[in-house]
Amino acid sequence: MPNWENLVGKTGDQAKAQILSEMPNADVIILPEGSPCTRDYRITRVRVFVNSENKVVSAPHVGWFLNRLNSLSYSDQAVIQAKIPQSSIEY
């Protein structure tokens, strides 16, 4: 998965431009930090959270679901990833 730690502190528009340069098919959404979000799985969605000065406050990541895999054990990750059709994953 892409690593966008370097976007923290940049403007939302700068972050969106960089993400789209690396993932042209991404659905990049800029939101105020603390915004409520759905928890559905979308591999092409990237949420960029910004503060009141339009600065990125946390590293954007692809989808909600894949980000949560990191908190699971390796065996649980393997079981879940095996259920995701590889043909549905776009980068």
Short mmCIF file of N, CA, C and O in Angstrom, two decimals:
data_model
loop_
_atom_site.label_atom_id
_atom_site.label_comp_id
_atom_site.label_asym_id
_atom_site.label_seq_id
_atom_site.Cartn_x
_atom_site.Cartn_y
_atom_site.Cartn_z
N MET A 1 0.83 -1.17 0.00
CA MET A 1 0.00 0.00 0.00
C MET A 1 0.88 1.24 0.00
O MET A 1 1.96 1.23 0.58
N PRO A 2 0.39 2.30 -0.60
CA PRO A 2 1.16 3.54 -0.62
C PRO A 2 1.39 4.09 0.79
O PRO A 2 0.57 3.91 1.68
N ASN A 3 2.50 4.77 0.97
CA ASN A 3 2.81 5.40 2.24
C ASN A 3 2.83 6.91 2.00
O ASN A 3 3.68 7.40 1.26
N TRP A 4 1.91 7.62 2.64
CA TRP A 4 1.81 9.06 2.44
C TRP A 4 2.09 9.82 3.73
O TRP A 4 1.52 10.89 3.96
N GLU A 5 2.99 9.32 4.57
CA GLU A 5 3.37 10.02 5.80
C GLU A 5 3.92 11.41 5.48
O GLU A 5 3.75 12.34 6.25
N ASN A 6 4.58 11.54 4.33
CA ASN A 6 5.19 12.81 3.95
C ASN A 6 4.17 13.91 3.64
O ASN A 6 4.53 15.07 3.49
N LEU A 7 2.89 13.57 3.57
CA LEU A 7 1.86 14.56 3.26
C LEU A 7 1.37 15.31 4.49
O LEU A 7 0.73 16.36 4.36
N VAL A 8 1.70 14.80 5.68
CA VAL A 8 1.28 15.47 6.91
C VAL A 8 1.93 16.86 6.94
O VAL A 8 3.14 17.01 6.74
N GLY A 9 1.10 17.88 7.15
CA GLY A 9 1.58 19.25 7.19
C GLY A 9 1.41 20.01 5.88
O GLY A 9 1.46 21.23 5.85
N LYS A 10 1.18 19.28 4.79
CA LYS A 10 0.92 19.94 3.50
C LYS A 10 -0.55 20.33 3.43
O LYS A 10 -1.36 19.90 4.24
N THR A 11 -0.90 21.13 2.44
CA THR A 11 -2.32 21.49 2.30
C THR A 11 -3.10 20.31 1.75
O THR A 11 -2.52 19.39 1.14
N GLY A 12 -4.40 20.34 1.95
CA GLY A 12 -5.25 19.28 1.42
C GLY A 12 -5.13 19.15 -0.08
O GLY A 12 -5.08 18.05 -0.62
N ASP A 13 -5.06 20.29 -0.78
CA ASP A 13 -4.95 20.26 -2.24
C ASP A 13 -3.61 19.70 -2.70
O ASP A 13 -3.54 18.97 -3.69
N GLN A 14 -2.52 20.02 -1.99
CA GLN A 14 -1.21 19.45 -2.32
C GLN A 14 -1.23 17.94 -2.13
O GLN A 14 -0.70 17.19 -2.96
N ALA A 15 -1.84 17.49 -1.03
CA ALA A 15 -1.92 16.05 -0.76
C ALA A 15 -2.74 15.35 -1.84
O ALA A 15 -2.32 14.30 -2.35
N LYS A 16 -3.86 15.94 -2.20
CA LYS A 16 -4.72 15.34 -3.23
C LYS A 16 -3.97 15.22 -4.55
O LYS A 16 -4.03 14.18 -5.21
N ALA A 17 -3.24 16.26 -4.92
CA ALA A 17 -2.50 16.24 -6.19
C ALA A 17 -1.44 15.13 -6.18
O ALA A 17 -1.29 14.41 -7.17
N GLN A 18 -0.73 14.97 -5.06
CA GLN A 18 0.29 13.92 -5.00
C GLN A 18 -0.33 12.53 -5.04
O GLN A 18 0.15 11.65 -5.73
N ILE A 19 -1.42 12.35 -4.31
CA ILE A 19 -2.10 11.04 -4.31
C ILE A 19 -2.57 10.69 -5.71
O ILE A 19 -2.37 9.57 -6.19
N LEU A 20 -3.18 11.65 -6.39
CA LEU A 20 -3.68 11.39 -7.75
C LEU A 20 -2.54 11.15 -8.73
O LEU A 20 -2.72 10.41 -9.71
N SER A 21 -1.37 11.72 -8.49
CA SER A 21 -0.23 11.45 -9.38
C SER A 21 0.26 10.01 -9.22
O SER A 21 0.78 9.42 -10.16
N GLU A 22 0.07 9.44 -8.03
CA GLU A 22 0.49 8.07 -7.77
C GLU A 22 -0.63 7.06 -8.00
O GLU A 22 -0.37 5.89 -8.28
N MET A 23 -1.87 7.50 -7.84
CA MET A 23 -3.06 6.64 -7.98
C MET A 23 -4.11 7.39 -8.77
O MET A 23 -5.05 7.95 -8.20
N PRO A 24 -3.98 7.47 -10.09
CA PRO A 24 -4.88 8.29 -10.90
C PRO A 24 -6.36 7.95 -10.76
O PRO A 24 -7.22 8.82 -10.95
N ASN A 25 -6.70 6.71 -10.42
CA ASN A 25 -8.10 6.30 -10.29
C ASN A 25 -8.66 6.50 -8.89
O ASN A 25 -9.79 6.10 -8.62
N ALA A 26 -7.87 7.11 -8.00
CA ALA A 26 -8.31 7.27 -6.61
C ALA A 26 -9.46 8.27 -6.50
O ALA A 26 -9.54 9.24 -7.25
N ASP A 27 -10.33 8.00 -5.56
CA ASP A 27 -11.40 8.93 -5.19
C ASP A 27 -10.91 9.63 -3.93
O ASP A 27 -11.08 9.13 -2.82
N VAL A 28 -10.23 10.77 -4.09
CA VAL A 28 -9.62 11.48 -2.97
C VAL A 28 -10.64 12.46 -2.39
O VAL A 28 -11.18 13.30 -3.10
N ILE A 29 -10.87 12.33 -1.09
CA ILE A 29 -11.86 13.15 -0.41
C ILE A 29 -11.15 13.93 0.70
O ILE A 29 -10.50 13.33 1.57
N ILE A 30 -11.26 15.24 0.68
CA ILE A 30 -10.67 16.08 1.72
C ILE A 30 -11.76 16.41 2.73
O ILE A 30 -12.82 16.92 2.37
N LEU A 31 -11.47 16.09 4.01
CA LEU A 31 -12.46 16.26 5.08
C LEU A 31 -11.84 16.97 6.28
O LEU A 31 -10.65 16.80 6.55
N PRO A 32 -12.65 17.73 7.03
CA PRO A 32 -12.14 18.30 8.28
C PRO A 32 -11.83 17.18 9.27
O PRO A 32 -12.56 16.17 9.31
N GLU A 33 -10.75 17.34 10.05
CA GLU A 33 -10.42 16.30 11.03
C GLU A 33 -11.58 16.10 11.98
O GLU A 33 -12.30 17.03 12.31
N GLY A 34 -11.80 14.85 12.35
CA GLY A 34 -12.90 14.50 13.24
C GLY A 34 -14.23 14.29 12.55
O GLY A 34 -15.22 14.01 13.21
N SER A 35 -14.24 14.41 11.24
CA SER A 35 -15.49 14.20 10.49
C SER A 35 -15.97 12.76 10.63
O SER A 35 -15.15 11.83 10.59
N PRO A 36 -17.28 12.54 10.78
CA PRO A 36 -17.78 11.17 10.80
C PRO A 36 -17.64 10.56 9.41
O PRO A 36 -17.78 11.26 8.40
N CYS A 37 -17.31 9.29 9.36
CA CYS A 37 -17.09 8.60 8.08
C CYS A 37 -17.76 7.24 8.10
O CYS A 37 -17.85 6.61 9.15
N THR A 38 -18.16 6.79 6.94
CA THR A 38 -18.67 5.43 6.83
C THR A 38 -17.51 4.46 6.95
O THR A 38 -16.35 4.83 6.74
N ARG A 39 -17.80 3.22 7.27
CA ARG A 39 -16.75 2.21 7.43
C ARG A 39 -16.79 1.17 6.33
O ARG A 39 -16.28 0.07 6.48
N ASP A 40 -17.41 1.51 5.21
CA ASP A 40 -17.48 0.55 4.11
C ASP A 40 -16.12 0.45 3.42
O ASP A 40 -15.29 1.33 3.52
N TYR A 41 -15.93 -0.65 2.73
CA TYR A 41 -14.66 -0.98 2.08
C TYR A 41 -14.63 -0.43 0.66
O TYR A 41 -15.49 -0.76 -0.14
N ARG A 42 -13.67 0.43 0.38
CA ARG A 42 -13.47 0.96 -0.97
C ARG A 42 -11.98 1.10 -1.22
O ARG A 42 -11.33 1.97 -0.65
N ILE A 43 -11.46 0.26 -2.06
CA ILE A 43 -10.02 0.21 -2.29
C ILE A 43 -9.49 1.46 -3.00
O ILE A 43 -8.32 1.78 -2.90
N THR A 44 -10.34 2.19 -3.69
CA THR A 44 -9.87 3.37 -4.41
C THR A 44 -10.12 4.67 -3.64
O THR A 44 -9.70 5.73 -4.09
N ARG A 45 -10.75 4.59 -2.48
CA ARG A 45 -11.04 5.80 -1.72
C ARG A 45 -9.86 6.16 -0.82
O ARG A 45 -9.31 5.32 -0.12
N VAL A 46 -9.50 7.43 -0.84
CA VAL A 46 -8.46 7.95 0.04
C VAL A 46 -9.03 9.19 0.72
O VAL A 46 -9.41 10.15 0.05
N ARG A 47 -9.11 9.14 2.03
CA ARG A 47 -9.59 10.29 2.78
C ARG A 47 -8.39 11.08 3.29
O ARG A 47 -7.46 10.51 3.85
N VAL A 48 -8.46 12.39 3.11
CA VAL A 48 -7.40 13.30 3.57
C VAL A 48 -8.04 14.18 4.63
O VAL A 48 -8.96 14.94 4.34
N PHE A 49 -7.57 14.07 5.88
CA PHE A 49 -8.12 14.86 6.97
C PHE A 49 -7.27 16.09 7.20
O PHE A 49 -6.05 15.98 7.34
N VAL A 50 -7.92 17.25 7.21
CA VAL A 50 -7.21 18.52 7.37
C VAL A 50 -7.76 19.28 8.58
O VAL A 50 -8.89 19.08 9.00
N ASN A 51 -6.91 20.18 9.11
CA ASN A 51 -7.33 21.02 10.23
C ASN A 51 -7.95 22.30 9.71
O ASN A 51 -8.16 22.46 8.50
N SER A 52 -8.21 23.25 10.60
CA SER A 52 -8.86 24.50 10.21
C SER A 52 -7.99 25.37 9.31
O SER A 52 -8.49 26.28 8.65
N GLU A 53 -6.70 25.07 9.24
CA GLU A 53 -5.78 25.80 8.35
C GLU A 53 -5.55 25.05 7.04
O GLU A 53 -4.64 25.37 6.29
N ASN A 54 -6.36 24.01 6.79
CA ASN A 54 -6.27 23.18 5.59
C ASN A 54 -4.95 22.41 5.50
O ASN A 54 -4.46 22.12 4.42
N LYS A 55 -4.37 22.07 6.64
CA LYS A 55 -3.14 21.28 6.68
C LYS A 55 -3.49 19.83 7.02
O LYS A 55 -4.31 19.57 7.92
N VAL A 56 -2.87 18.88 6.33
CA VAL A 56 -3.11 17.46 6.55
C VAL A 56 -2.63 17.10 7.97
O VAL A 56 -1.50 17.43 8.35
N VAL A 57 -3.50 16.44 8.74
CA VAL A 57 -3.19 16.14 10.14
C VAL A 57 -2.79 14.69 10.39
O VAL A 57 -2.24 14.38 11.45
N SER A 58 -3.06 13.80 9.45
CA SER A 58 -2.67 12.40 9.59
C SER A 58 -2.41 11.83 8.20
O SER A 58 -2.94 12.32 7.22
N ALA A 59 -1.58 10.81 8.16
CA ALA A 59 -1.23 10.21 6.87
C ALA A 59 -2.47 9.60 6.21
O ALA A 59 -3.15 8.77 6.82
N PRO A 60 -2.78 10.02 4.98
CA PRO A 60 -3.90 9.40 4.26
C PRO A 60 -3.60 7.93 3.99
O PRO A 60 -2.45 7.51 3.94
N HIS A 61 -4.65 7.16 3.84
CA HIS A 61 -4.49 5.74 3.53
C HIS A 61 -5.62 5.28 2.60
O HIS A 61 -6.66 5.93 2.52
N VAL A 62 -5.38 4.18 1.93
CA VAL A 62 -6.34 3.63 0.99
C VAL A 62 -7.43 2.89 1.74
O VAL A 62 -7.12 2.04 2.58
N GLY A 63 -8.68 3.21 1.43
CA GLY A 63 -9.80 2.48 2.02
C GLY A 63 -9.81 2.52 3.53
O GLY A 63 -8.87 2.92 4.18
N TRP A 64 -10.89 2.15 4.13
CA TRP A 64 -10.95 2.04 5.58
C TRP A 64 -10.49 0.66 6.01
O TRP A 64 -9.70 0.51 6.91
N PHE A 65 -10.98 -0.33 5.30
CA PHE A 65 -10.80 -1.73 5.70
C PHE A 65 -9.34 -2.14 5.74
O PHE A 65 -8.88 -2.72 6.72
N LEU A 66 -8.59 -1.85 4.69
CA LEU A 66 -7.20 -2.30 4.64
C LEU A 66 -6.36 -1.67 5.73
O LEU A 66 -5.44 -2.28 6.25
N ASN A 67 -6.67 -0.44 6.11
CA ASN A 67 -5.92 0.20 7.18
C ASN A 67 -6.11 -0.55 8.50
O ASN A 67 -5.20 -0.63 9.31
N ARG A 68 -7.28 -1.10 8.71
CA ARG A 68 -7.56 -1.82 9.95
C ARG A 68 -6.90 -3.20 9.99
O ARG A 68 -6.75 -3.79 11.05
N LEU A 69 -6.48 -3.73 8.84
CA LEU A 69 -5.82 -5.03 8.83
C LEU A 69 -4.55 -5.03 9.67
O LEU A 69 -4.18 -6.03 10.25
N ASN A 70 -3.88 -3.89 9.74
CA ASN A 70 -2.64 -3.81 10.49
C ASN A 70 -2.81 -4.13 11.97
O ASN A 70 -1.87 -4.54 12.63
N SER A 71 -4.02 -3.96 12.50
CA SER A 71 -4.25 -4.22 13.91
C SER A 71 -4.58 -5.70 14.18
O SER A 71 -4.71 -6.10 15.33
N LEU A 72 -4.68 -6.50 13.14
CA LEU A 72 -5.01 -7.92 13.30
C LEU A 72 -3.77 -8.78 13.29
O LEU A 72 -2.72 -8.38 12.82
N SER A 73 -3.91 -10.01 13.79
CA SER A 73 -2.81 -10.96 13.73
C SER A 73 -2.55 -11.35 12.27
O SER A 73 -3.42 -11.18 11.41
N TYR A 74 -1.35 -11.86 11.99
CA TYR A 74 -1.01 -12.24 10.62
C TYR A 74 -1.94 -13.32 10.08
O TYR A 74 -2.33 -13.28 8.91
N SER A 75 -2.34 -14.27 10.92
CA SER A 75 -3.23 -15.33 10.43
C SER A 75 -4.61 -14.76 10.09
O SER A 75 -5.21 -15.14 9.10
N ASP A 76 -5.11 -13.82 10.91
CA ASP A 76 -6.39 -13.20 10.61
C ASP A 76 -6.30 -12.35 9.34
O ASP A 76 -7.23 -12.33 8.52
N GLN A 77 -5.18 -11.65 9.15
CA GLN A 77 -4.99 -10.86 7.94
C GLN A 77 -5.04 -11.75 6.70
O GLN A 77 -5.68 -11.41 5.71
N ALA A 78 -4.38 -12.89 6.77
CA ALA A 78 -4.34 -13.81 5.63
C ALA A 78 -5.74 -14.31 5.28
O ALA A 78 -6.10 -14.40 4.11
N VAL A 79 -6.53 -14.64 6.29
CA VAL A 79 -7.89 -15.13 6.06
C VAL A 79 -8.73 -14.05 5.38
O VAL A 79 -9.43 -14.31 4.40
N ILE A 80 -8.65 -12.84 5.87
CA ILE A 80 -9.44 -11.75 5.31
C ILE A 80 -8.99 -11.42 3.90
O ILE A 80 -9.80 -11.27 2.99
N GLN A 81 -7.69 -11.29 3.69
CA GLN A 81 -7.18 -10.94 2.36
C GLN A 81 -7.50 -12.01 1.33
O GLN A 81 -7.74 -11.71 0.17
N ALA A 82 -7.57 -13.26 1.75
CA ALA A 82 -7.90 -14.35 0.83
C ALA A 82 -9.34 -14.23 0.34
O ALA A 82 -9.67 -14.71 -0.75
N LYS A 83 -10.19 -13.56 1.10
CA LYS A 83 -11.60 -13.41 0.71
C LYS A 83 -11.84 -12.22 -0.21
O LYS A 83 -12.91 -12.07 -0.76
N ILE A 84 -10.83 -11.35 -0.38
CA ILE A 84 -10.97 -10.19 -1.26
C ILE A 84 -10.58 -10.60 -2.66
O ILE A 84 -9.43 -10.99 -2.91
N PRO A 85 -11.48 -10.53 -3.63
CA PRO A 85 -11.11 -10.90 -5.01
C PRO A 85 -10.01 -9.98 -5.53
O PRO A 85 -10.14 -8.76 -5.50
N GLN A 86 -8.88 -10.57 -5.93
CA GLN A 86 -7.76 -9.76 -6.40
C GLN A 86 -8.11 -8.93 -7.61
O GLN A 86 -7.55 -7.86 -7.83
N SER A 87 -9.06 -9.39 -8.41
CA SER A 87 -9.45 -8.64 -9.60
C SER A 87 -10.17 -7.34 -9.24
O SER A 87 -10.27 -6.44 -10.06
N SER A 88 -10.64 -7.21 -7.99
CA SER A 88 -11.35 -5.99 -7.60
C SER A 88 -10.42 -4.92 -7.04
O SER A 88 -10.82 -3.80 -6.80
N ILE A 89 -9.16 -5.28 -6.85
CA ILE A 89 -8.21 -4.34 -6.27
C ILE A 89 -7.51 -3.56 -7.38
O ILE A 89 -6.92 -4.13 -8.28
N GLU A 90 -7.64 -2.23 -7.30
CA GLU A 90 -7.00 -1.35 -8.29
C GLU A 90 -6.00 -0.47 -7.58
O GLU A 90 -6.28 0.07 -6.53
N TYR A 91 -4.84 -0.29 -8.17
CA TYR A 91 -3.84 0.62 -7.60
C TYR A 91 -3.47 1.67 -8.60
O TYR A 91 -3.57 1.55 -9.73
#
